[in-house]
Each structure stands twice: as structure tokens, then as C-alpha cells.
CSV table of C-alpha atoms in Angstrom, one decimal:
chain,number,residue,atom,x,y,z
N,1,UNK,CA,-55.9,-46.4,151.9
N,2,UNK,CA,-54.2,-43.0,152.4
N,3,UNK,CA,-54.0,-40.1,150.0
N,4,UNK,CA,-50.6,-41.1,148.7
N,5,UNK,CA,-51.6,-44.6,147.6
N,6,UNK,CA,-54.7,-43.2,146.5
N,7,UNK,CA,-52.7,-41.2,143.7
N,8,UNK,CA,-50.8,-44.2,143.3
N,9,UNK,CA,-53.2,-46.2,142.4
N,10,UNK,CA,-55.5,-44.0,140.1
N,11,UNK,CA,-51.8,-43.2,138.0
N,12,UNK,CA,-52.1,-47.2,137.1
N,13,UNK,CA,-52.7,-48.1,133.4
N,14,UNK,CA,-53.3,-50.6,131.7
N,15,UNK,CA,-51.8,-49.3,128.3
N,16,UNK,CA,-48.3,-50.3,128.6
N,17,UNK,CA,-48.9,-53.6,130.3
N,18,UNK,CA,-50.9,-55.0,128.0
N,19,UNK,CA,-48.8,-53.7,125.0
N,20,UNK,CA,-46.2,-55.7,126.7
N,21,UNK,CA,-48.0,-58.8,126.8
N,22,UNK,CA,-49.6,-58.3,123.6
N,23,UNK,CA,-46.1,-58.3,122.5
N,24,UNK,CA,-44.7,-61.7,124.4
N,25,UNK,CA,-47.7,-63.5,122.8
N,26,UNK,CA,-46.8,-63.3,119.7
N,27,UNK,CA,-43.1,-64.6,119.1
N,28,UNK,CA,-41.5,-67.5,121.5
N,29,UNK,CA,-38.9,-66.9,124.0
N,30,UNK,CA,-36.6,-70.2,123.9
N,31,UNK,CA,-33.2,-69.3,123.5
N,32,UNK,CA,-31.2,-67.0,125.9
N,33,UNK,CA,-30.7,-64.4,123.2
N,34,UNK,CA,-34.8,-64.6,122.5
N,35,UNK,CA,-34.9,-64.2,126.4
N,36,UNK,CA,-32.8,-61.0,126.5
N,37,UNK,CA,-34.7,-59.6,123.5
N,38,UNK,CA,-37.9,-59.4,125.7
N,39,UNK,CA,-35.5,-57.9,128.4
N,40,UNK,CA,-34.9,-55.8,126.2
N,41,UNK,CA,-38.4,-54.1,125.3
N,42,UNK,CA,-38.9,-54.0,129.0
N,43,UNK,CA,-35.9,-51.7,129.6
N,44,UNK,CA,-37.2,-49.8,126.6
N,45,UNK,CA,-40.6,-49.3,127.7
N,46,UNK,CA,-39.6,-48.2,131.0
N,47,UNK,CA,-36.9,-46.0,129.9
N,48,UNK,CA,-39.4,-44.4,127.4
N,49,UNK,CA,-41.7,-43.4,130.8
N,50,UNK,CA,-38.3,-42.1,132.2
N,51,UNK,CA,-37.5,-44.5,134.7
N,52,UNK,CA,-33.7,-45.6,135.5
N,53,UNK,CA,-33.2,-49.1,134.4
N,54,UNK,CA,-30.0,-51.0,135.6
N,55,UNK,CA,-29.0,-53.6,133.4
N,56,UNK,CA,-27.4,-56.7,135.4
N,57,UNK,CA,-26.4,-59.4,133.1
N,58,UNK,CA,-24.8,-62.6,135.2
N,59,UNK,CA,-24.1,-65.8,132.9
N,60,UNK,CA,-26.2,-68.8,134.2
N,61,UNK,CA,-25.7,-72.7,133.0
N,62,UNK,CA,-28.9,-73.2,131.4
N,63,UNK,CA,-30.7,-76.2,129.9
N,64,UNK,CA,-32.5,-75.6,126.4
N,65,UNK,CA,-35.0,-77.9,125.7
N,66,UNK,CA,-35.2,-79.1,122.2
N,67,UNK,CA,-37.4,-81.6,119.7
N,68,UNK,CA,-38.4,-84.9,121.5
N,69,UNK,CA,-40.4,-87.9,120.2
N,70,UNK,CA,-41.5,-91.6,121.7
N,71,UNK,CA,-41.1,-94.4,119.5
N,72,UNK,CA,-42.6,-97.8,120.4
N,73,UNK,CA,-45.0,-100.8,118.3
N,74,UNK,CA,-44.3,-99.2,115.5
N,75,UNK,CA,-45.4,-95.2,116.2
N,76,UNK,CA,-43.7,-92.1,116.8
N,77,UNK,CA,-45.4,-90.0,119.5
N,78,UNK,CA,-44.7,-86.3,120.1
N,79,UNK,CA,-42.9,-85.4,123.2
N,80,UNK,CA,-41.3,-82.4,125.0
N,81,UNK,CA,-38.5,-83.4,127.0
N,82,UNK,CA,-38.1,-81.6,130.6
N,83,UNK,CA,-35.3,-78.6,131.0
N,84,UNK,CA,-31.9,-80.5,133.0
N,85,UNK,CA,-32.9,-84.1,131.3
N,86,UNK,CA,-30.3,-85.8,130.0
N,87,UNK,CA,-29.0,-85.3,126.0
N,88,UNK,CA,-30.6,-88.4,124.2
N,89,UNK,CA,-30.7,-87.2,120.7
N,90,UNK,CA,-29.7,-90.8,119.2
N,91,UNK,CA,-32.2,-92.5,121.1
N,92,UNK,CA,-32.7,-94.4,124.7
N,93,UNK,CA,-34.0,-97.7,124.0
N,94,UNK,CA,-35.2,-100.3,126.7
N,95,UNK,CA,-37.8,-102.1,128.3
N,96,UNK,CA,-40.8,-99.9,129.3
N,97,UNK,CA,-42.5,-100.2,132.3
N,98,UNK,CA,-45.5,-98.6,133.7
N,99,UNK,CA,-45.2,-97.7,137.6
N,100,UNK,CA,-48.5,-95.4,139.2
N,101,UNK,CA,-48.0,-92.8,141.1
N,102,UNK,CA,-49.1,-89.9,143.5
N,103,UNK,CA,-50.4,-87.3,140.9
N,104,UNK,CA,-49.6,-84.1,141.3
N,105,UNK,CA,-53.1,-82.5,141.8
N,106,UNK,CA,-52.0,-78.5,141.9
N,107,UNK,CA,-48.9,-76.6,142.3
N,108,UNK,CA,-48.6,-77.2,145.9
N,109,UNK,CA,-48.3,-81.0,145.2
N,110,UNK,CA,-46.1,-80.5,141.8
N,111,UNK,CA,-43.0,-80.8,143.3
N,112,UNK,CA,-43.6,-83.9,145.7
N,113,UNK,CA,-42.1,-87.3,145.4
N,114,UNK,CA,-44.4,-89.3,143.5
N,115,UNK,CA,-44.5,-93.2,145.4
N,116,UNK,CA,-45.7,-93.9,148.2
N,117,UNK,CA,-42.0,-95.1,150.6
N,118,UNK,CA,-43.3,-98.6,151.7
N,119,UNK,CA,-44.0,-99.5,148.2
N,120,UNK,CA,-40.9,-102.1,146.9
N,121,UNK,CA,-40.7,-101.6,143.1
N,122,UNK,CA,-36.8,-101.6,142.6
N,123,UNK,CA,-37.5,-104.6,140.8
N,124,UNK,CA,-39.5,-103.6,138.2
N,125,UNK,CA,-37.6,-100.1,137.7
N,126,UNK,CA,-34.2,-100.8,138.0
N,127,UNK,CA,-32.7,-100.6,134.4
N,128,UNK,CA,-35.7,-100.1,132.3
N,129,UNK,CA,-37.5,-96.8,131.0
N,130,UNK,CA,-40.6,-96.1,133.6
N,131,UNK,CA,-43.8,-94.7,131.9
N,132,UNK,CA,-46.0,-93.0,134.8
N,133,UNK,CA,-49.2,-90.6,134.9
N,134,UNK,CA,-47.7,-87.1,136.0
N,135,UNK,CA,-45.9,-84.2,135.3
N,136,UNK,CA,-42.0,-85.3,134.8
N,137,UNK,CA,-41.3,-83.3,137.9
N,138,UNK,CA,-37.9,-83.1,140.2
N,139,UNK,CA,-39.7,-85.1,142.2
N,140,UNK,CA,-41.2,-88.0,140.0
N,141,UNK,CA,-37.5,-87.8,138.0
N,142,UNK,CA,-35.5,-88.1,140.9
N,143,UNK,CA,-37.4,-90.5,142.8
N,144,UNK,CA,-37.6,-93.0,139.5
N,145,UNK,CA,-33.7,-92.1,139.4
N,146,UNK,CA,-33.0,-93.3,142.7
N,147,UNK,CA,-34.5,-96.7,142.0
N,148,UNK,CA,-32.9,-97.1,139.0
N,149,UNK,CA,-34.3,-96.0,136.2
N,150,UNK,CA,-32.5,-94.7,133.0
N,151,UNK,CA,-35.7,-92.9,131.4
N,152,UNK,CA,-38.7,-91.5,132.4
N,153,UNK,CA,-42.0,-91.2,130.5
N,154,UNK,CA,-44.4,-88.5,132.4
N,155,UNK,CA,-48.0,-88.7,131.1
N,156,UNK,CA,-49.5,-84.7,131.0
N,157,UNK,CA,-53.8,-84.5,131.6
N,158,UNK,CA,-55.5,-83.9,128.5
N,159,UNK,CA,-54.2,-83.3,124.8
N,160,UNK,CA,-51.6,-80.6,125.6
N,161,UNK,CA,-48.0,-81.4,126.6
N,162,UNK,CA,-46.4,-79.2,128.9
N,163,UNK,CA,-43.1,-77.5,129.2
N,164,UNK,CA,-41.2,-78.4,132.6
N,165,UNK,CA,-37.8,-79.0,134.5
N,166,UNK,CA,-36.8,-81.8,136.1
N,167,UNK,CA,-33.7,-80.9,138.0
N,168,UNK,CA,-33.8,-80.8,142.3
N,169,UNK,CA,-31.0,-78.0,141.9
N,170,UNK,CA,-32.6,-74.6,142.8
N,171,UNK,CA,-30.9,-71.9,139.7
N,172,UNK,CA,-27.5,-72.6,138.9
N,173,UNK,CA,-25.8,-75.8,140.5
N,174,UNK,CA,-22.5,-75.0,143.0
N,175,UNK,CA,-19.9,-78.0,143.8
N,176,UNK,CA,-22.1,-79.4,146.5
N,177,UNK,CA,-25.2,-79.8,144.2
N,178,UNK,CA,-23.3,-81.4,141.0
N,179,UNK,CA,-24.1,-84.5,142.4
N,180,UNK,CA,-27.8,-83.9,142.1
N,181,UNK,CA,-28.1,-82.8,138.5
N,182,UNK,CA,-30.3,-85.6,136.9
N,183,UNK,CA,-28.9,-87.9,135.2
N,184,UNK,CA,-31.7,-89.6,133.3
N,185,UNK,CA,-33.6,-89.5,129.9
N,186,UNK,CA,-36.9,-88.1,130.6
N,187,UNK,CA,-39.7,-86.8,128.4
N,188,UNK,CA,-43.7,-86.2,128.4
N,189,UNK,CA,-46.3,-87.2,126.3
N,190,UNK,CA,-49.8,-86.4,126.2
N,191,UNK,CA,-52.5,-88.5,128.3
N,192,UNK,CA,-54.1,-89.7,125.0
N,193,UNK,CA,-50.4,-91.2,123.9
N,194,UNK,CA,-49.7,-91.7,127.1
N,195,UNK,CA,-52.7,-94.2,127.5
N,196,UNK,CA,-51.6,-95.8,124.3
N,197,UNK,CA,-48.0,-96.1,125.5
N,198,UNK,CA,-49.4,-98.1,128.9
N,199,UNK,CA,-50.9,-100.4,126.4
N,200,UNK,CA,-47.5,-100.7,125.5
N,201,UNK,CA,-45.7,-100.9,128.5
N,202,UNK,CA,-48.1,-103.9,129.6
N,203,UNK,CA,-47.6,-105.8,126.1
N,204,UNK,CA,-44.0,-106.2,126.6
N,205,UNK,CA,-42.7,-104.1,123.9
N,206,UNK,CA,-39.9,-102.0,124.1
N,207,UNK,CA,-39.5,-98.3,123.4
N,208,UNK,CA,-37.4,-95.7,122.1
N,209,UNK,CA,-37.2,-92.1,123.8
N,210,UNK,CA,-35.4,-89.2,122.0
N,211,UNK,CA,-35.3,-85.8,123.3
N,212,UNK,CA,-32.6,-83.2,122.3
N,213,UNK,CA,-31.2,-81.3,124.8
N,214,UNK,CA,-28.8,-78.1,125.0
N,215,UNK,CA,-26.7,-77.5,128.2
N,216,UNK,CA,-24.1,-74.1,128.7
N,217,UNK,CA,-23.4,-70.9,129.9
N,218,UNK,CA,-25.1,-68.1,128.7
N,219,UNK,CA,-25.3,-64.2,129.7
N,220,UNK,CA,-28.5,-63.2,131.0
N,221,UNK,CA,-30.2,-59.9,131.4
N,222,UNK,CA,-31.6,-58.7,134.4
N,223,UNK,CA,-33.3,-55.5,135.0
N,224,UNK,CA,-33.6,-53.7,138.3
N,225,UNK,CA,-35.4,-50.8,139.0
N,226,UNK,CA,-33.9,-48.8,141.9
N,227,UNK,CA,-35.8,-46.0,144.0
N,228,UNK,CA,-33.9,-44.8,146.8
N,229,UNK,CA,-35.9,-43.8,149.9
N,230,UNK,CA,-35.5,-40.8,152.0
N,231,UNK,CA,-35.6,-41.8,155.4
N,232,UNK,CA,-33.9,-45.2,155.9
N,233,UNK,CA,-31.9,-45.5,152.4
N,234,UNK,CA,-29.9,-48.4,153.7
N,235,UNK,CA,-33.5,-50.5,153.5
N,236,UNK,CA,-35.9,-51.8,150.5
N,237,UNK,CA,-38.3,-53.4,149.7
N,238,UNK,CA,-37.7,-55.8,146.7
N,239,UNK,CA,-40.5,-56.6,144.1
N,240,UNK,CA,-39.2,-59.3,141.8
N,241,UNK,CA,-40.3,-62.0,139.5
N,242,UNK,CA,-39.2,-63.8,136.0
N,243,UNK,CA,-40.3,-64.1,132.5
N,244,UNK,CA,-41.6,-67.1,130.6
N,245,UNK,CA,-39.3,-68.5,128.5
N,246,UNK,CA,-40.9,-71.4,126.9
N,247,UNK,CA,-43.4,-71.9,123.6
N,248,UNK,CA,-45.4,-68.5,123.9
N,249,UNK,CA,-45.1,-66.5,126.6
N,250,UNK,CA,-48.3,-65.0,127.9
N,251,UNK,CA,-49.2,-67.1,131.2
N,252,UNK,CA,-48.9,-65.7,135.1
N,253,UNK,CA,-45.3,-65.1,134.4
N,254,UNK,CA,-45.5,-62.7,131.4
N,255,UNK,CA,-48.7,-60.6,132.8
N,256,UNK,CA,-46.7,-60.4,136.2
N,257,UNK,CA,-43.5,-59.0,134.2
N,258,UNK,CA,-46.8,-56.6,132.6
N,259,UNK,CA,-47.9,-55.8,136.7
N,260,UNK,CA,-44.3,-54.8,137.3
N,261,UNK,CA,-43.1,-52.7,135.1
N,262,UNK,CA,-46.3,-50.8,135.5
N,263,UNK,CA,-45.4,-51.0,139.1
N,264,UNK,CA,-42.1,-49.8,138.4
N,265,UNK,CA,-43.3,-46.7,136.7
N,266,UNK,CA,-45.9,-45.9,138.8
N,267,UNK,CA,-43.3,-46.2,141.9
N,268,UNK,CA,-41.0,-43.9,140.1
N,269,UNK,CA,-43.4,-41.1,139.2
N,270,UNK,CA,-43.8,-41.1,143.2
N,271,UNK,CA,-40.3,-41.9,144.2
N,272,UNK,CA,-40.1,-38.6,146.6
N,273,UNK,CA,-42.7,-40.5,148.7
N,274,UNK,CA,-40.9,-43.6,150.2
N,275,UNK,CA,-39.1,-43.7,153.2
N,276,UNK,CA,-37.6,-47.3,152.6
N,277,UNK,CA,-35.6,-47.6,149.4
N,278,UNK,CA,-37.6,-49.9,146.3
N,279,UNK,CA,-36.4,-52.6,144.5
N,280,UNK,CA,-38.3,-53.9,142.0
N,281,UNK,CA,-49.8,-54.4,143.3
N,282,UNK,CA,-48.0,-50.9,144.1
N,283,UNK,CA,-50.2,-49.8,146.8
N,284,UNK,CA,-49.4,-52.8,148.6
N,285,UNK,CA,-45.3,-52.2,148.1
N,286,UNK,CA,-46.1,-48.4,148.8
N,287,UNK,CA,-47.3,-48.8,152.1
N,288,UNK,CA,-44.5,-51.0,153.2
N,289,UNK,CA,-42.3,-49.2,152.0
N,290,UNK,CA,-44.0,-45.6,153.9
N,291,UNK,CA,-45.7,-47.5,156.7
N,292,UNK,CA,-44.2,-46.2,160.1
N,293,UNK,CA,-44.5,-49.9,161.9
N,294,UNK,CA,-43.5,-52.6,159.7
N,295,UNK,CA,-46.7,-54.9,158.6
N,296,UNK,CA,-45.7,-58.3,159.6
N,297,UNK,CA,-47.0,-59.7,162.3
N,298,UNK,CA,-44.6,-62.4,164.2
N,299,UNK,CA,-48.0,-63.9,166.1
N,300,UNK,CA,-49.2,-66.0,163.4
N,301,UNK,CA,-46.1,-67.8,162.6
N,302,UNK,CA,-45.8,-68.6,166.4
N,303,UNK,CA,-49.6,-69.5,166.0
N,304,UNK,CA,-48.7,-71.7,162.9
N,305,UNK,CA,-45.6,-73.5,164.6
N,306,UNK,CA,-48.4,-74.5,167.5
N,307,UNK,CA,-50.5,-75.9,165.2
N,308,UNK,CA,-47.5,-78.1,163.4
N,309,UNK,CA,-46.3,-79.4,166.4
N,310,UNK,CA,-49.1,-80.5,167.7
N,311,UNK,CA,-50.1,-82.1,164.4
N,312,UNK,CA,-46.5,-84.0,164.6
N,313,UNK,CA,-47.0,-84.6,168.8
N,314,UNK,CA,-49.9,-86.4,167.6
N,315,UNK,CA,-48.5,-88.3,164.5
N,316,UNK,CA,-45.4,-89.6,166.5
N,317,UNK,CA,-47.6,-90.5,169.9
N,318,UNK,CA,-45.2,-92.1,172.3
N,319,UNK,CA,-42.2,-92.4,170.2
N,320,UNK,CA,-40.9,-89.0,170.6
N,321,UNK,CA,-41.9,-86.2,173.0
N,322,UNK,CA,-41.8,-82.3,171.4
N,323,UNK,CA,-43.0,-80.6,174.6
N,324,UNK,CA,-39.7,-78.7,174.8
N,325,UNK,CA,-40.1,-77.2,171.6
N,326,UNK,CA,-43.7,-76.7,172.0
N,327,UNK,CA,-43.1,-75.1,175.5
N,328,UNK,CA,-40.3,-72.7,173.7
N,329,UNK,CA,-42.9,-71.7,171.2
N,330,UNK,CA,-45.2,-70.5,173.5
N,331,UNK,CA,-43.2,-68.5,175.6
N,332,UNK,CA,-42.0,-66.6,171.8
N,333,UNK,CA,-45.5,-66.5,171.2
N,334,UNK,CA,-46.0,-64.8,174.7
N,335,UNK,CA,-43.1,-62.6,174.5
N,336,UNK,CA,-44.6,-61.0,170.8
N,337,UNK,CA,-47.9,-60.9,172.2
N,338,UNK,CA,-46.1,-58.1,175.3
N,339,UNK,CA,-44.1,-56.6,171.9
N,340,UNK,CA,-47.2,-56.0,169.8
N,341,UNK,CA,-48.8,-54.6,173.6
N,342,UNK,CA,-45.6,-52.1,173.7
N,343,UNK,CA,-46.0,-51.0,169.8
N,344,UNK,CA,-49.6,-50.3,170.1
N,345,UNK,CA,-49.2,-48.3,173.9
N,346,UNK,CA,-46.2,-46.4,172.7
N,347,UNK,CA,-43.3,-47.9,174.6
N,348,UNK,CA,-41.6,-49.9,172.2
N,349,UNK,CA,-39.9,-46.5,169.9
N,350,UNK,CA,-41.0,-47.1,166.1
N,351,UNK,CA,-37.6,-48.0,165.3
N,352,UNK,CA,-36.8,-50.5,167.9
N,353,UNK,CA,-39.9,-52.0,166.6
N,354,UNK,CA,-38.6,-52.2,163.1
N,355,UNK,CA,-34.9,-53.1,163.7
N,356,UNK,CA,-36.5,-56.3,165.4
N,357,UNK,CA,-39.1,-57.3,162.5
N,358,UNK,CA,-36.9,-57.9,159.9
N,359,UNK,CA,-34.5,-59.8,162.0
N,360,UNK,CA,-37.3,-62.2,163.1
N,361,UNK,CA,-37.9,-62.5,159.9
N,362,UNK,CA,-34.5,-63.8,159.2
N,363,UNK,CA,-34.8,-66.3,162.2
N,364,UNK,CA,-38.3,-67.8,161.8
N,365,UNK,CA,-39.3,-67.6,157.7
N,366,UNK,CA,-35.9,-70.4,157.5
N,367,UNK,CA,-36.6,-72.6,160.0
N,368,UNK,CA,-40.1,-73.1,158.6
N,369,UNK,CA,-38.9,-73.7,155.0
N,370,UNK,CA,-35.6,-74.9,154.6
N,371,UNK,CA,-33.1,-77.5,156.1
N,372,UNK,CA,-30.0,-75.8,154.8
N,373,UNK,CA,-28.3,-72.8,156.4
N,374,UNK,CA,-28.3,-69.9,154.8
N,375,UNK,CA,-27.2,-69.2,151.8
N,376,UNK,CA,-27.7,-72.5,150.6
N,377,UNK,CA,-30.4,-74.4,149.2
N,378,UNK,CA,-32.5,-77.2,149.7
N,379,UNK,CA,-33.4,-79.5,147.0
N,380,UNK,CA,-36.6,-78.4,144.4
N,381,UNK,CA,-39.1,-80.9,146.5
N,382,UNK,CA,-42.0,-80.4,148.2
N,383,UNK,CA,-40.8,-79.0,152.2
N,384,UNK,CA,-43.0,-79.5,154.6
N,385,UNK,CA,-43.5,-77.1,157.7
N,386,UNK,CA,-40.9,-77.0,160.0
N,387,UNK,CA,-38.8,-79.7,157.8
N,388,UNK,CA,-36.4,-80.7,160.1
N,389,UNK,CA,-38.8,-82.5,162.7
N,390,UNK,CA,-41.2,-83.4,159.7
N,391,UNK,CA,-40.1,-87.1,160.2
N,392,UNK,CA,-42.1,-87.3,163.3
N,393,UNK,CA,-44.5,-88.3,161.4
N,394,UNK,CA,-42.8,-90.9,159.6
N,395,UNK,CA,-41.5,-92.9,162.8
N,396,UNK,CA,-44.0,-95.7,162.0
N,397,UNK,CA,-42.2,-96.4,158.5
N,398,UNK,CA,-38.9,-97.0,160.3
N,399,UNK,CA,-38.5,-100.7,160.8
N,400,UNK,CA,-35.8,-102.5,162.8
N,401,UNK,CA,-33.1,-100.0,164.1
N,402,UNK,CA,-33.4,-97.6,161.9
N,403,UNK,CA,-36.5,-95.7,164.5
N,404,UNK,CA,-33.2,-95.1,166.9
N,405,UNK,CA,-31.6,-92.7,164.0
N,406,UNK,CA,-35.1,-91.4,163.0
N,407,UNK,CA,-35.2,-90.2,166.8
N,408,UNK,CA,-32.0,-89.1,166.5
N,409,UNK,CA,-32.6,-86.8,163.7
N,410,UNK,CA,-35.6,-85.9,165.3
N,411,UNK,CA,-33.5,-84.5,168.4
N,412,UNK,CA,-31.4,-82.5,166.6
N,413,UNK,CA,-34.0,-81.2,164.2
N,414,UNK,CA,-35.9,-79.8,167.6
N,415,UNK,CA,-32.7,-78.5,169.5
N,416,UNK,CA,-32.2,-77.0,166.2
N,417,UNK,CA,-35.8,-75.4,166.0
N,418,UNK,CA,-35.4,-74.5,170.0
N,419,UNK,CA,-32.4,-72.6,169.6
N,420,UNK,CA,-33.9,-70.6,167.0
N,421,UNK,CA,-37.1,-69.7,168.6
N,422,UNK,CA,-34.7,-68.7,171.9
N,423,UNK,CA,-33.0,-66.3,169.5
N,424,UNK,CA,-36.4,-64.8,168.2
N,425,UNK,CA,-37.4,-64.4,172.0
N,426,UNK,CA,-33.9,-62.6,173.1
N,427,UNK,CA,-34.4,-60.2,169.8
N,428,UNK,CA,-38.0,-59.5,171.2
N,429,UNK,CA,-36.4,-58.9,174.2
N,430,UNK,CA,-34.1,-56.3,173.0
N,431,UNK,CA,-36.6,-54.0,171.2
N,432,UNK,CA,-38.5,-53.7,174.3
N,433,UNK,CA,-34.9,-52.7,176.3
């Protein structure tokens, strides 16, 4: 740690942070114009330590979640329904069934489809209201939707029922994504009703679901925190994140708006110390934004593509051969191994160096996590690494002709992947002249 981040990071305090959170836990933030109110007392706690604040306010099609209940054998049980589910105010009744699942076991699983794909259950979905242990996800939703269910049940653990959303559609939906809005009933219970509603389910009886739903556009505020840097003001470093909107509050979301508005102070007491501009952990966005060789290191990705393609090699065996792409990785790997040489020996200028950083960046973080190009988005489901040749490991599930198409997809994910690795290695290239 060097003297400046040193100073840095003895200024931090935890009086205004914790004012601010002490303040989020005690009223809700539901409703856009409750949302904005917090907004607003972060603007006015920043502006109060004499930091700019620019106001943004874009208008967003939200969903508001309203009351919910389950009725079935004669009970009501309490419910939340899911942000993006479908308006049932009146009441969904049909047959329920129950269906189990993949449960999500943390957040890296929360977001995967929920049945296992060789399992044939149209049958007993198609048309009737599902009831099934988990979180009602974008993945358990949509999965349930596309076997043709018109309501969904999701059974939280323990007594508490959590807030959720169950829309695929990353933020606000464009043309292209319309089609994926859900459009299905869903709610959650609690796993106490939840194991009472099985009961149900296996008896026979039918059931009621009634959640109450608002959809529209609403303005939103948006604060941003602007520090412009001295040396390369056309550069920043962004520090972002969101605030909790539903029931109270105070969870990682609210204490992380706390961490960076304290940030955000702290940054601006110092702003005549970075080089790179700041857009809002402050040593830690400090030093990238002061550090005189950016800090990411290209090696491990190439490291970590290695490992996934070998993993895939030996999940598709004979059926499909990704010694092209792994031979492409290695020579990128190679080529940043003689970059990082030049950095650390001097011939590779500073700002070569971090010219080509950032644009790696912009080559290899995509092809790792998305499918889409840029500037679009892939659904809200789980990805897995390097997503367009993840079906080499599914080869096996492809009966009749369909393992012809799977390969096919499977070519044109890896020219796809080739191509950009080629790119990453020509930029390489170019820093070193």
C-alpha cells in the first residue's frame, strides 16, 4: 500500500454509512417514488460532504410486486408473487401438480434451469399449475413455461418467503426480447405451506393462485459521482451498484450503496490524486485508477480457457475434436506470457501496455460470458464458461439426427471462439510493435 492510499484509507468512516443504512432499515422501498426518496438522501448526504452529485433519471418499465395468497382444500396461504409474473388479481385456478427439481443450492446455481433435459414431464405440466421446491427463478419459471404450464408455485427453505423476479430479460426489455417476458402466474410460498400444498397437489385437489401485480414506466434516479483524472481524462474507472427495493432494505445491497457513497467521498477529498478519471473498497479503485501498468493479468483467463476445453475435449470424447481452439489458446497464452516479459524488462512503453489491456478485455471477458454480441444480452440463466461450445458436453443427450446440428453449433461456436482469441494475439502483437 503506498502513502496515497494509506491516507485514503485512514479518511474512511463509518459515520455516514451506517447512518445511511440505519436509515434504509427502517421504512420500505417498494414503489419507484419510495426508490427515489432513498436516492434522494444519498445525493444529500454526499452533497452535505461537498461532493458533485449528477442526477440521471432514465424511465424504466418496471414490475411492482403486490399482495399474493394460495388458496386450495379449503386454506388461504400467504404468498409473494415474483417481479415480471403475470397480473392474476382475480385468481388462476387449475389442477396442481407437484414436479421436483434441481434446487438452487447458492447464488451461483439461482439462476439455472431447474429439470434435468432427458426427463419427459410435458404430460403432467402442460396446462395445470406446477408446485415445485425452489426459488421461482427465471430459470425454474421459464423452464415450467416452456412445457406448458400456466402457474407456478415455488417452495422458499424455511418459514420466510422471499422477494424475487422471474423474468429471463436482463433490465428493460427491447423488441427482440418482448417475446421472452413471462407469461405465467407464479408465486412462492413458504416450505412449511409449501409441504402442506404437496399434500395437496398429490390429493387431487385443485388450487387457486392470486398475486397482484403492477407493470409501467416510471422515472428513475440515478446518481453518479464524477472525478475527472489528470493524466488520461478520457479513461475511468466505474464503481457502481443498486439499491434494495423490496420489504426492508438493509441486506448486501443497501450496506454496498453505505460502502459507496463513503467511497465516493473519500475519492473526492483526494480527487487531485488520480490519473484515470472515477466513476462511481477505495484503495482498491485508487490504485487502478493511479497504478502506472494496468492490474489485470490476461494469463489466467488464457489459463482458465485451457482448463474449459479440456474439461469439454473430455466430455465430448470422439464426437467432436477442439484441438484447433485449444492450439489457438495456447499460442495467446504464449504470446501474453512474451507481453508480460516486455512490461516487466522495459520494452513494452507503459502506455502501449495499457492501450492493449483494456482492449483484451473487450475481446476475452465476452466470449467467456455471453453468446450475444455486444450490446446485447443474453437471457437471465445460468452461462456457463465459454457458452458457445458448452454443448460439447451435451452431445450424448442428442438422439437421432439432431447430434449432426449439435456438431454444427459446436463448429461455429469454436470458429467463433478462434477468431476471437486470433484478435487478442494480433492486439498483443501490436503493443509489443
Amino acid at each position: 500500500m503506498n502513502a496515497v492510499e494509506k491516507v485514503m484509507l485512514d479518511s474512511a468512516s463509518l459515520d455516514e454509512p451506517w447512518a445511511l443504512v440505519a436509515s434504509f432499515a427502517i421504512y420500505r422501498h417498494e414503489h419507484p417514488d419510495d426508490v427515489n426518496c432513498g436516492m434522494d438522501e444519498v445525493v444529500s448526504r454526499l452533497r452535505r460532504q461537498g461532493v458533485e452529485v449528477t442526477v440521471h433519471q432514465p424511465s424504466l418499465c418496471l414490475s411492482l410486486p403486490g399482495a399474493a395468497r394460495v388458496e386450495a382444500g379449503g386454506r388461504s396461504f400467504r404468498a409473494k408473487p415474483p417481479a415480471c409474473s403475470v397480473d392474476a388479481r382475480n385468481g388462476l385456478a387449475g389442477r396442481l401438480v407437484h414436479i421436483g427439481a434441481n434446487q438452487a443450492d447458492d447464488i451461483d446455481t439461482n439462476f439455472d434451469r431447474k429439470l434435468d433435459p432427458t426427463r419427459d414431464v410435458r404430460s403432467r405440466i402442460e396446462g395445470n399449475i406446477v408446485i415445485s421446491v425452489g426459488f421461482a427463478s427465471p430459470g425454474m419459471i421459464a423452464q415450467f413455461k416452456e412445457l406448458g404450464a400456466i402457474g407456478v408455485i415455488g417452495i422458499n427453505p424455511g418459514i420466510d418467503i422471499h422477494r424475487g423476479i422471474c423474468t429471463t430479460v436482463w433490465g428493460v426489455p427491447d423488441l427482440d426480447d418482448l417475446p421472452r417476458k413471462p407469461a405465467v402466474v407464479a408465486v412462492a410460498v413458504n416450505r412449511p405451506d409449501g409441504d402442506a400444498l404437496i399434500e395437496i397437489a398429490n390429493a387431487g385437489v385443485g388450487v387457486t393462485i392470486f398475486p397482484e401485480m403492477e407493470e409501467g414506466w416510471f422515472d428513475s434516479k440515478l446518481p453518479e459521482v464524477f472525478i475527472p483524472g489528470s493524466e488520461e481524462p478520457e479513461k475511468y474507472v466505474l464503481l457502481h451498484g443498486h439499491l434494495d427495493s423490496w420489504d426492508v432494505g438493509v441486506g448486501d445491497n443497501a450496506t454496498g450503496d453505505a460502502t459507496l457513497m463513503e467511497c465516493a467521498r473519500i475519492l473526492w477529498a483526494h480527487r487531485d490524486n488520480p490519473l484515470r478519471d472515477i466513476r462511481l473498497y477505495a484503495p482498491c479503485v485508487a490504485r487502478t485508477a493511479n497504478t502506472g501498468i494496468l492490474p489485470f493479468d490476461w494469463r489466467a483467463a488464457a489459463d482458465e480457457f485451457l482448463t474449459t476445453i479440456a474439461r469439454y475435449q473430455e466430455t465430448a470424447g470422439d464426437r467432436f475434436d477442439l484441438t484447433p481452439l485449444r492450439q489457438a489458446a495456447e499460442t495467446l497464452k504464449a504470446a501474453l506470457e512474451d507481453f508480460h516479459a516486455g512490461i516487466a524488462a522495459g520494452t513494452v512503453a507503459p502506455a502501449a501496455a495499457n492501450a492493449a489491456i483494456p482492449d483484451l478485455a473487450r475481446i476475452l471477458v465476452p466470449i467467456n460470458f455471453t453468446c450475444e454480441p455486444s450490446f446485447r444480452h443474453d437471457p437471465a440463466l445460468s452461462i456457463p464458461p465459454l457458452p458457445t461450445i458448452s454443448v460439447a458436453t451435451e452431445l450424448h443427450l442428442h438422439p437421432g439426427e439432431k447430434p449432426g446440428f449439435a456438431r454444427n453449433h459446436l463448429m461455429r461456436g469454436q470458429n467463433r471462439l478462434i477468431s476471437a482469441l486470433n484478435q487478442a494475439r494480433r492486439r498483443v502483437a501490436q503493443a509489443m510493435g
